[in-house]
Amino acid sequence: MVNGESRSIDQASIEMMEKAAAEGVNTAFDRAEATKPCPIGAVGSCCKHCGMGPCRVPLPKGKEETPQEKQKRRGVCGATAETIAARNFIRMIAGGAAAHSDHGRGVAELFLAAAKGEAPGYEIRDEQKLLQVAIDWGIEIGDRSNKEIAVDIGERALAEYGRQEGELLFLKMAPLKRQALWQRQGVAPRGIDREIVEIMHRTHIGVDQEYQNLLKQGVRAAIADGWGGSMMATELQDILFGTPAPVAGKVNLGVLKTDEVNLIIHGHEPLLSEMIVAAAQNPEMTEMAKSKGAKGINIAGICCTANEILMRHGVPIAGNFLQQELAIVTGAVEAMVVDVQCVMQSITTVAECYHTKIITTSPKAMIPGATHIEFDEHNALKSAETIVRTAVENYPNRSKNVHIPSQQTDLIAGFSHETINYLLGGLFRASYRPLNDNIINGRIRGVAGVVGCNNARVKHNEAHIAMVKELIKNDVLVITTGCNAIACGEAGLMVPEAASEYAGSGLAEVCETVGIPPVLHMGSCVDNSRILMAATAMVKDGGLGDDISELPVAGAAPEWMSEKAISIGQYFVASGVFTVFGVTWPTLGSNEVTEFLFKDFERMYGGMWAFEPDPIKGAHLMIAHIDKKRKALGIDKARERVLYDMAMRRELT
Ligand code: BF8
């Protein structure tokens, strides 16, 4: 019998873990208990970049080392613990930046094909954003058609990957002071691909041996992710599929239906999932489902694809990263279709215990045992229909052993940067002014971006929820993406009523007046670029300093696990944000490297890293930083407590 209570705070997940155990199905939770992490690799002290290794270089044993002893504590090539930790760290950034940016490249390719009329079914949905990006990039508008402008944007976007000189176009979106700092520090990225390749070159045996210089390249590649590849993905997706606006949805395994065909979309890129949603609405498909004995077709999402289609279509979310196997364990999933990133290889072995078909769609990501139906962007609707049909045809194979947990929670999502602007300022005077004003008058203490994964080494969702609740209780508005957003939805923090239940009185007052939850869902992990835009908008609106590093804001990923999270954290830090990670820290094998990231970076970038596995302590590190920034801005005076009459409430908005 498994002890589900020790593995997750989510009842639906606990029920499914118990069902899995009773049916002899192995999940990530079992494997995490059976296999402990390598203690040397976990702290970044193992170098396996050449055939003389792997070399393990542990920390010195307490006492001062003699030069002779120090010499011995090196890899075969002479690499020190510092070099090895820094190399490993920036290779994680390269992996994360590559994943986000290659996603962005895929979107740019589809965008260009759509603009040229070569991708039927896709069109420009957000003309305003199309024109805005054209203006930002210096592309002529005049009396040219949207298609002509879009072709220029698509070509310019793709050229950003191979740019050899100069700076990425989106860097201009950052506050001027930040742009100047990046230039001064020599970290303004050139081409996105170039910065990632340069990490691979510098970390090859016998190249860059100075940890400070290695970390500098890590910063440059991370900026190329946040202000490059990820921003590209977000902006072009918004133009193609529409910029998200507030939408009601439901989240958790209870969104699966006992009497409908359940098709789960899992992964990251919305290119295919948008079409699957359209294909499932085709009356012909619904009729086919009925002919198989189902009442209809139910689409649900997992991971960041879920966030994308929730934000734009209100499609329900079945769960976050650690719930992907558990969804199959319900026995009610006819097909799980995946593209790239955060897809566990074990979903095929879990699926073998049920009737679920696993369908891979990307030539970049195949899984042994899965059915491969390649996504063809030139014939997207046909690919999508083939997938939906495969799911429908599998419905009669469902066995009797189906159990869907009852838990499903309401949430409001769709808080893009533009939506926040509109909600706060109204259509004709859209601005962040009310947010800045409420920060200055102290009703809102600051803003925290809490994002990132689940990690099977810690209790599922526990740190996410503990940290977010502690922040909102202390009047810190939380903005979120990725698996943290899904966790917050499951915990009921994303409805306006959560403000009176969980938020401090100042934050609750503002949320109730504007009608927003105290935790705002901003999208998927590439949409962390929306957080950069929101922070920049706060700077530009005035009254809170001239740079992101002066704002009373902080970031965190309390249950991180992926390389993408490290890249995101690094671009938050490089943008001037104090950022706290939980679970584990990958450079603890070198005190010097860790000190450099945690302390020296503040002097260099105005933002720095911290590691704190306890989510409440982590929240208080963030609050202390927010208070430090409030003090520096001179807005740290005691907050008045007043009762608001209607006139004062109107003034609040
Ligand atoms: O990109 S938060 S587990 S799903 S890596 Fe993955 Fe982490 Fe979830 Fe989205 Ni982001």
XYZ file of C-alpha atoms and ligand atoms in Angstrom:
663
model
C 0.000 0.000 0.000
C 1.482 3.392 -0.921
C 1.380 6.351 1.400
C -0.132 8.855 -1.020
C -0.447 11.526 1.679
C 3.359 11.747 1.833
C 3.626 12.163 -1.946
C 1.081 14.835 -2.833
C -1.242 17.385 -1.281
C -3.755 16.763 -4.052
C -6.507 14.238 -3.209
C -7.191 13.321 -6.838
C -3.510 12.452 -7.320
C -3.402 10.471 -4.092
C -6.431 8.415 -5.180
C -4.787 7.628 -8.509
C -1.477 6.660 -6.849
C -3.411 4.196 -4.729
C -5.215 2.832 -7.794
C -1.871 2.489 -9.601
C -0.365 0.608 -6.655
C -3.361 -1.740 -6.437
C -3.016 -2.466 -10.165
C 0.767 -2.928 -10.058
C 1.445 0.176 -12.143
C 4.784 1.891 -11.602
C 4.897 5.717 -11.563
C 7.453 8.498 -11.097
C 6.537 8.584 -7.399
C 7.628 4.929 -7.022
C 10.787 5.453 -9.034
C 11.769 8.529 -7.024
C 11.581 6.420 -3.868
C 13.492 3.524 -5.434
C 16.355 5.547 -6.961
C 18.154 8.200 -4.984
C 19.932 11.027 -6.841
C 23.726 10.801 -7.166
C 25.016 13.132 -4.426
C 28.030 14.234 -6.490
C 26.127 14.928 -9.690
C 23.373 16.707 -7.765
C 25.754 19.462 -6.645
C 27.395 19.861 -10.050
C 30.721 18.195 -9.149
C 30.763 15.470 -11.800
C 32.264 16.266 -15.201
C 31.523 13.861 -18.045
C 32.440 16.070 -20.955
C 35.238 13.794 -22.230
C 36.352 10.171 -22.401
C 38.884 10.546 -19.557
C 36.007 10.974 -17.114
C 33.534 11.057 -15.595
C 35.647 12.906 -12.994
C 34.184 13.627 -9.580
C 35.643 16.557 -7.667
C 34.108 16.800 -4.186
C 34.222 19.807 -1.867
C 37.340 20.136 0.381
C 36.915 18.440 3.746
C 36.541 21.477 6.008
C 40.126 22.382 6.876
C 42.275 24.777 4.823
C 43.870 22.936 1.891
C 47.590 23.068 1.096
C 48.501 23.914 -2.535
C 49.506 20.263 -2.949
C 46.154 19.007 -1.704
C 44.331 21.518 -3.862
C 46.143 20.258 -6.969
C 44.822 16.782 -6.370
C 41.205 17.904 -6.154
C 40.817 18.281 -9.914
C 39.568 16.357 -12.931
C 42.074 14.465 -15.109
C 42.349 17.507 -17.424
C 43.021 19.739 -14.414
C 39.511 21.241 -14.239
C 38.649 22.565 -10.786
C 35.397 22.105 -8.885
C 34.575 25.726 -9.826
C 35.045 25.150 -13.550
C 33.068 21.907 -13.427
C 30.140 23.395 -11.483
C 29.973 26.433 -13.783
C 30.197 24.234 -16.900
C 27.392 22.003 -15.709
C 25.266 24.988 -14.737
C 25.516 26.759 -18.072
C 24.961 23.522 -20.001
C 21.637 23.382 -18.168
C 20.943 26.911 -19.401
C 21.860 25.833 -22.940
C 19.405 22.920 -22.724
C 16.606 25.083 -21.369
C 17.195 27.995 -23.728
C 17.370 25.559 -26.673
C 14.035 23.971 -25.729
C 12.172 27.275 -25.413
C 13.836 28.801 -28.435
C 13.360 25.828 -30.717
C 9.683 26.029 -29.761
C 9.834 29.715 -30.777
C 11.490 28.742 -34.069
C 8.694 26.261 -34.808
C 6.135 28.997 -34.234
C 8.085 31.411 -36.459
C 8.223 28.825 -39.262
C 4.486 28.214 -39.056
C 3.862 31.960 -38.822
C 5.785 32.565 -42.039
C 4.043 29.672 -43.797
C 0.654 31.037 -42.666
C 1.576 34.539 -43.839
C 2.474 33.130 -47.262
C -0.801 31.207 -47.414
C 1.000 27.858 -47.227
C -0.555 26.673 -43.957
C -4.307 26.387 -44.447
C -6.363 26.754 -41.276
C -4.012 29.267 -39.652
C -4.611 32.993 -39.898
C -3.792 36.289 -38.219
C -6.121 36.545 -35.216
C -4.609 39.537 -33.403
C -4.085 42.318 -35.915
C -3.296 44.859 -33.208
C -0.370 42.779 -31.953
C 0.824 42.168 -35.512
C 1.068 45.911 -36.047
C 2.644 46.458 -32.629
C 5.430 43.955 -33.350
C 5.929 45.568 -36.776
C 6.370 48.950 -35.078
C 8.692 47.483 -32.411
C 10.845 45.889 -35.115
C 10.862 48.884 -37.462
C 8.880 47.115 -40.202
C 7.018 49.383 -42.589
C 3.236 49.379 -42.217
C 1.990 52.092 -44.618
C -0.828 50.737 -46.738
C 0.650 47.252 -46.907
C -1.604 44.272 -46.264
C -1.434 42.264 -43.040
C -0.023 39.356 -45.012
C 2.844 41.430 -46.409
C 3.668 42.737 -42.942
C 3.422 39.228 -41.500
C 5.836 37.838 -44.105
C 8.392 40.475 -43.052
C 7.872 39.670 -39.370
C 8.213 35.920 -40.003
C 11.434 36.357 -41.971
C 12.866 38.780 -39.420
C 11.912 36.377 -36.600
C 13.700 33.432 -38.187
C 16.772 35.580 -38.873
C 17.053 36.261 -35.128
C 18.188 32.678 -34.593
C 21.173 32.923 -36.925
C 22.073 36.564 -36.280
C 25.861 36.816 -36.061
C 26.253 40.436 -34.960
C 24.412 43.184 -33.145
C 21.626 42.500 -30.672
C 18.311 40.698 -30.632
C 15.381 42.878 -31.702
C 13.273 42.219 -28.597
C 15.975 43.575 -26.254
C 14.588 47.000 -27.135
C 11.444 46.088 -25.178
C 13.433 46.186 -21.898
C 13.836 49.377 -19.839
C 16.623 51.576 -21.253
C 18.660 51.269 -18.074
C 18.545 47.471 -18.342
C 19.640 47.552 -21.970
C 22.590 49.762 -21.014
C 23.538 47.401 -18.176
C 23.535 44.394 -20.521
C 25.792 46.272 -22.914
C 28.136 47.268 -20.083
C 28.354 43.707 -18.822
C 28.866 42.386 -22.366
C 25.868 40.052 -22.179
C 23.512 41.507 -24.801
C 22.848 38.419 -26.953
C 23.575 38.271 -30.667
C 21.764 35.369 -32.379
C 19.764 32.919 -30.253
C 21.433 29.842 -31.765
C 24.854 31.463 -31.546
C 24.702 31.959 -27.779
C 23.580 28.374 -27.186
C 26.259 26.948 -29.480
C 28.873 29.088 -27.755
C 27.980 27.464 -24.428
C 28.536 24.030 -25.963
C 31.884 25.188 -27.362
C 33.105 26.871 -24.180
C 32.204 23.864 -22.031
C 34.022 21.376 -24.268
C 37.206 20.019 -22.702
C 40.013 22.526 -22.605
C 38.168 25.704 -23.604
C 36.792 28.229 -21.068
C 38.292 27.497 -17.629
C 37.264 30.614 -15.703
C 33.988 30.173 -13.890
C 33.086 33.874 -14.005
C 33.523 33.919 -17.757
C 31.532 30.708 -18.173
C 28.669 32.124 -16.105
C 28.728 35.305 -18.151
C 27.994 33.276 -21.280
C 25.226 31.508 -19.358
C 23.651 34.895 -18.670
C 23.899 35.875 -22.330
C 22.224 32.666 -23.527
C 19.501 32.952 -20.881
C 18.687 36.510 -22.021
C 18.513 35.116 -25.566
C 15.852 32.752 -24.227
C 13.686 35.154 -22.200
C 13.995 38.239 -24.395
C 14.496 36.159 -27.554
C 13.164 32.670 -28.215
C 10.496 32.590 -25.503
C 9.270 36.099 -26.271
C 9.138 35.172 -29.949
C 7.029 32.102 -29.150
C 4.605 34.125 -27.028
C 4.210 37.099 -29.334
C 3.843 35.147 -32.568
C 1.453 32.643 -30.956
C -0.671 35.550 -29.783
C -0.810 36.966 -33.307
C -1.716 33.562 -34.778
C -4.045 32.198 -32.118
C -5.189 35.336 -30.308
C -3.893 37.153 -27.239
C -5.413 35.539 -24.144
C -8.184 37.327 -22.273
C -9.876 36.218 -19.031
C -11.559 32.875 -19.424
C -13.230 30.490 -16.974
C -12.006 26.927 -16.814
C -11.698 23.821 -14.688
C -8.672 21.942 -13.477
C -7.732 18.518 -12.087
C -8.272 14.880 -13.018
C -12.006 15.220 -12.359
C -12.366 17.025 -15.718
C -12.164 13.614 -17.450
C -15.587 12.222 -18.355
C -16.923 8.728 -17.780
C -19.219 8.749 -20.816
C -17.172 10.659 -23.389
C -14.054 9.987 -25.428
C -11.211 11.539 -23.402
C -8.371 12.891 -25.498
C -5.477 14.434 -23.598
C -3.122 16.924 -25.231
C 0.246 17.024 -23.501
C 3.453 18.891 -24.203
C 4.192 22.463 -25.124
C 3.560 23.744 -28.604
C 0.014 24.953 -29.333
C 0.442 24.579 -33.108
C -1.178 21.149 -33.248
C -3.377 21.359 -30.163
C -5.194 24.396 -31.578
C -6.148 22.229 -34.555
C -7.138 19.260 -32.391
C -9.552 21.489 -30.499
C -11.011 22.570 -33.861
C -11.158 18.986 -35.207
C -12.952 17.698 -32.096
C -15.708 20.268 -32.667
C -16.388 18.901 -36.146
C -19.962 17.438 -36.052
C -18.749 14.476 -38.096
C -16.337 13.554 -35.279
C -19.050 13.916 -32.639
C -21.339 11.664 -34.667
C -18.573 9.107 -34.943
C -18.069 9.215 -31.174
C -21.797 8.624 -30.685
C -21.678 5.670 -33.048
C -19.080 4.141 -30.709
C -21.324 4.594 -27.674
C -19.806 7.820 -26.288
C -21.772 10.985 -25.641
C -19.130 13.226 -27.170
C -15.434 14.112 -27.247
C -13.763 15.631 -24.219
C -10.405 17.360 -24.704
C -8.217 18.066 -21.676
C -4.648 19.265 -21.309
C -1.543 18.358 -19.321
C 1.475 20.606 -18.684
C 2.056 23.748 -20.738
C -0.037 22.754 -23.761
C -2.869 22.682 -21.222
C -2.087 26.247 -20.199
C -2.021 27.383 -23.829
C -5.409 25.931 -24.772
C -7.020 26.888 -21.481
C -5.929 30.505 -21.961
C -7.317 30.705 -25.475
C -10.273 28.289 -25.498
C -11.199 27.485 -21.890
C -10.293 23.806 -22.495
C -10.001 22.100 -19.075
C -6.686 21.054 -17.543
C -6.297 17.464 -16.313
C -3.109 18.138 -14.369
C 0.498 19.200 -14.157
C 3.796 17.395 -14.765
C 3.471 14.743 -12.034
C -0.130 13.960 -12.983
C 0.587 12.792 -16.557
C 0.874 9.102 -15.624
C -1.981 9.405 -13.125
C -4.343 10.613 -15.854
C -3.778 7.331 -17.709
C -4.282 5.378 -14.470
C -7.933 6.549 -14.424
C -8.459 4.019 -17.226
C -10.603 6.636 -18.962
C -8.131 8.136 -21.439
C -8.576 6.954 -25.016
C -5.512 8.771 -26.327
C -2.758 11.008 -25.046
C -1.187 13.045 -27.806
C 2.202 14.577 -27.108
C 4.635 16.870 -28.877
C 7.783 18.049 -27.089
C 9.156 18.630 -23.566
C 8.261 17.299 -20.116
C 6.751 14.108 -21.528
C 7.747 11.075 -19.429
C 8.958 8.057 -21.381
C 7.013 5.884 -18.931
C 3.606 7.009 -20.241
C 3.816 4.208 -22.819
C 4.457 1.559 -20.158
C 1.654 2.921 -17.973
C -0.578 2.979 -21.066
C 0.182 -0.729 -21.696
C -1.671 -1.495 -18.447
C -4.801 0.203 -19.830
C -6.239 0.804 -23.288
C -4.745 4.299 -23.779
C -2.991 5.041 -27.060
C 0.062 7.286 -26.822
C 0.487 9.328 -29.984
C 3.709 11.194 -30.709
C 3.550 13.958 -33.299
C 6.967 15.620 -33.521
C 9.881 14.220 -35.524
C 12.042 15.600 -32.693
C 10.352 13.520 -29.995
C 9.495 9.880 -30.506
C 8.848 7.296 -27.768
C 9.285 3.531 -28.126
C 5.865 1.882 -27.961
C 3.953 4.984 -29.107
C 2.022 5.440 -32.344
C 3.592 8.190 -34.433
C 1.243 10.452 -36.393
C 3.447 13.237 -37.647
C 2.091 16.756 -37.507
C 2.162 18.333 -40.939
C 1.699 22.081 -40.625
C 0.738 22.327 -44.288
C -2.096 19.916 -43.660
C -2.692 20.514 -39.959
C -6.412 19.875 -39.781
C -5.973 16.488 -41.471
C -3.275 15.484 -38.939
C -5.578 16.623 -36.132
C -8.560 14.696 -37.514
C -6.510 11.497 -37.799
C -5.574 11.869 -34.130
C -9.138 12.561 -32.973
C -10.398 9.588 -35.013
C -7.773 7.308 -33.419
C -9.017 8.339 -29.974
C -12.675 7.848 -30.886
C -12.043 4.393 -32.360
C -10.346 3.374 -29.130
C -13.384 4.167 -26.937
C -14.953 0.673 -27.183
C -11.673 -0.789 -25.856
C -12.108 0.916 -22.481
C -12.215 -1.743 -19.754
C -14.549 -1.705 -16.775
C -11.798 -0.695 -14.410
C -12.372 3.042 -14.765
C -12.178 5.406 -11.846
C -12.121 9.162 -12.333
C -11.531 11.176 -9.167
C -14.241 13.722 -8.460
C -11.927 16.680 -7.844
C -12.116 19.558 -10.302
C -11.679 23.189 -9.366
C -12.873 26.391 -11.026
C -10.315 28.913 -12.142
C -9.995 32.079 -14.187
C -7.018 32.222 -16.560
C -5.927 34.413 -19.446
C -4.089 37.235 -17.699
C -1.795 38.233 -20.527
C 0.207 41.414 -20.069
C -2.293 43.227 -22.335
C -5.254 41.953 -20.312
C -3.773 43.144 -17.019
C -3.185 46.499 -18.642
C -6.804 46.653 -19.769
C -8.322 45.323 -16.542
C -6.426 47.802 -14.449
C -6.759 50.845 -16.624
C -9.837 50.246 -18.764
C -10.029 50.211 -22.558
C -9.350 53.903 -23.143
C -6.683 54.455 -20.543
C -5.120 51.010 -20.371
C -2.121 51.203 -18.078
C -0.404 49.731 -15.047
C -1.034 52.979 -13.160
C -3.524 51.502 -10.656
C -1.098 48.658 -9.883
C 1.802 51.050 -9.368
C -0.386 53.367 -7.278
C -1.544 50.532 -5.060
C 2.054 49.396 -4.602
C 3.099 52.938 -3.735
C 0.229 53.398 -1.261
C 1.076 50.015 0.241
C -2.146 48.108 -0.312
C -0.089 45.804 -2.505
C 3.325 45.159 -0.997
C 4.910 43.903 -4.203
C 4.604 41.368 -7.005
C 6.016 37.839 -7.135
C 6.396 35.640 -10.188
C 6.089 32.072 -8.864
C 6.558 29.553 -11.641
C 8.018 26.213 -12.615
C 7.712 22.493 -12.390
C 6.805 19.636 -10.096
C 9.695 17.560 -8.808
C 9.175 13.951 -7.682
C 11.844 14.448 -5.003
C 9.420 16.605 -3.003
C 5.723 16.342 -2.164
C 3.681 17.169 -5.255
C 2.314 20.772 -5.202
C 3.090 21.282 -1.500
C 5.844 23.897 -1.850
C 3.968 25.696 -4.651
C 0.870 26.222 -2.569
C 2.612 26.940 0.724
C 4.770 29.633 -0.887
C 1.964 31.265 -2.876
C -0.405 31.333 0.122
C 2.289 32.899 2.284
C 2.951 35.579 -0.319
C -0.663 36.597 -0.883
C -1.307 36.535 2.877
C 1.419 39.171 3.073
C -0.200 41.334 0.378
C 2.109 40.218 -2.425
C 0.250 39.817 -5.741
C 1.329 36.549 -7.396
C 1.657 36.088 -11.142
C 2.277 32.557 -12.341
C 2.883 30.250 -15.286
C 3.628 26.586 -16.008
C 2.999 23.832 -13.473
C 2.781 26.304 -10.581
C -0.224 27.867 -12.295
C -1.901 24.465 -12.537
C -1.131 23.742 -8.868
C -2.626 27.110 -7.841
C -5.726 26.383 -9.918
C -6.138 23.001 -8.237
C -5.843 24.640 -4.828
C -8.625 27.125 -5.605
C -6.398 30.212 -5.611
C -7.397 31.421 -9.077
C -10.930 32.602 -8.485
C -11.772 36.144 -7.323
C -13.254 34.756 -4.065
C -9.797 33.460 -3.097
C -8.831 37.065 -2.336
C -11.088 37.366 0.714
C -10.181 33.874 1.879
C -6.398 33.875 1.514
C -5.064 37.371 0.755
C -3.978 40.058 3.183
C -6.450 42.909 3.623
C -4.650 45.342 1.296
C -4.310 42.903 -1.597
C -7.845 41.608 -1.011
C -9.232 45.152 -1.246
C -7.609 45.735 -4.625
C -8.582 42.286 -5.979
C -12.186 42.714 -4.894
C -12.388 46.180 -6.429
C -10.927 45.160 -9.778
C -12.542 41.687 -9.686
C -9.387 39.640 -10.107
C -7.980 36.651 -8.192
C -4.918 37.229 -5.982
C -2.993 34.775 -8.192
C -2.969 35.599 -11.898
C -2.495 32.851 -14.506
C -0.205 34.250 -17.222
C 0.222 31.095 -19.283
C 2.820 28.497 -20.166
C 6.568 28.526 -19.510
C 7.460 30.446 -22.683
C 4.945 32.987 -21.368
C 7.349 33.928 -18.608
C 8.229 36.514 -21.233
C 4.829 38.046 -20.347
C 6.164 38.532 -16.817
C 9.176 40.407 -18.257
C 6.756 42.605 -20.226
C 4.607 43.219 -17.154
C 7.664 44.207 -15.098
C 8.811 46.526 -17.881
C 5.332 48.085 -18.051
C 5.513 48.761 -14.303
C 8.843 50.539 -14.783
C 7.543 52.547 -17.735
C 4.440 53.646 -15.860
C 6.639 55.475 -13.383
C 6.979 55.961 -9.659
C 8.819 52.691 -8.996
C 12.319 53.447 -10.284
C 13.937 53.276 -13.706
C 14.726 49.608 -13.949
C 13.250 46.186 -13.152
C 15.885 45.785 -10.412
C 14.354 48.743 -8.555
C 10.835 47.290 -8.459
C 9.502 45.595 -5.308
C 9.288 42.251 -7.100
C 10.784 38.768 -6.728
C 10.671 35.407 -8.499
C 10.631 31.742 -7.465
C 10.411 28.153 -8.668
C 9.785 26.165 -5.488
C 9.523 22.717 -7.146
C 11.765 23.169 -10.180
C 13.309 20.225 -12.000
C 13.903 21.065 -15.685
C 16.799 22.766 -17.436
C 14.224 25.217 -18.774
C 13.585 26.348 -15.205
C 17.283 27.152 -14.772
C 17.290 29.174 -17.971
C 14.140 31.038 -16.866
C 15.606 31.708 -13.419
C 18.797 32.999 -15.005
C 16.994 35.428 -17.293
C 14.866 36.642 -14.387
C 18.109 37.286 -12.463
C 19.770 38.904 -15.494
C 16.710 41.144 -15.827
C 17.190 42.362 -12.249
C 14.910 40.011 -10.290
C 15.799 38.294 -7.000
C 14.942 34.623 -7.665
C 14.565 31.783 -5.145
C 14.716 28.106 -6.130
C 13.661 25.204 -3.913
C 14.361 21.423 -3.869
C 18.058 21.357 -4.723
C 20.751 23.652 -6.040
C 23.067 22.451 -8.834
C 26.270 24.357 -7.949
C 26.609 23.488 -4.257
C 29.753 21.535 -5.211
C 31.573 24.860 -5.430
C 31.237 27.493 -2.745
C 32.855 30.109 -4.974
C 30.469 29.567 -7.878
C 27.465 29.542 -5.545
C 28.618 32.747 -3.819
C 29.123 34.372 -7.187
C 25.568 33.534 -8.305
C 23.995 34.428 -4.940
C 25.970 37.577 -4.070
C 28.178 39.011 -6.815
C 25.347 38.839 -9.340
C 23.420 41.430 -7.324
C 26.241 43.915 -7.804
C 26.507 43.044 -11.507
C 22.860 42.617 -12.529
C 20.755 43.984 -9.657
C 19.171 40.523 -9.389
C 20.584 37.353 -7.847
C 19.804 33.729 -7.085
C 18.937 32.138 -3.755
C 18.302 28.551 -2.712
C 15.771 27.729 -0.007
C 13.991 24.360 0.095
C 11.522 25.513 2.780
C 8.747 27.340 0.859
C 7.708 29.530 3.802
C 11.285 30.637 4.397
C 11.606 31.125 0.629
C 8.510 33.356 0.635
C 9.998 35.418 3.454
C 13.286 35.847 1.577
C 11.183 37.282 -1.251
C 9.169 39.499 1.083
C 12.375 40.778 2.705
C 13.724 41.630 -0.743
C 10.466 43.380 -1.670
C 10.666 45.386 1.563
C 14.294 46.280 0.809
C 13.216 47.651 -2.561
C 10.262 49.521 -1.019
C 12.665 51.152 1.400
C 15.060 52.150 -1.391
C 12.106 53.734 -3.234
C 10.995 55.567 -0.076
C 7.576 53.855 -0.023
C 8.152 51.791 3.107
C 6.119 53.995 5.444
C 3.556 52.352 7.682
C 0.406 51.610 5.770
C -2.759 53.352 6.846
C -5.724 51.138 7.515
C -8.951 52.831 6.429
C -12.449 51.671 5.744
C -13.523 52.296 2.187
C -16.829 53.823 1.204
C -18.150 53.484 -2.354
C -16.610 56.725 -3.579
C -13.190 55.663 -2.349
C -13.620 52.226 -3.931
C -14.437 53.802 -7.278
C -11.336 55.890 -6.974
C -9.327 52.704 -6.442
C -10.119 51.523 -9.947
O 7.502 24.257 -19.509
S 6.800 24.011 -15.493
S 7.451 20.606 -15.653
S 5.454 21.601 -18.116
S 9.363 22.759 -17.532
Fe 7.646 21.202 -17.680
Fe 8.408 22.532 -15.630
Fe 5.898 22.002 -15.987
Fe 5.909 23.538 -19.051
Ni 7.853 24.475 -17.626
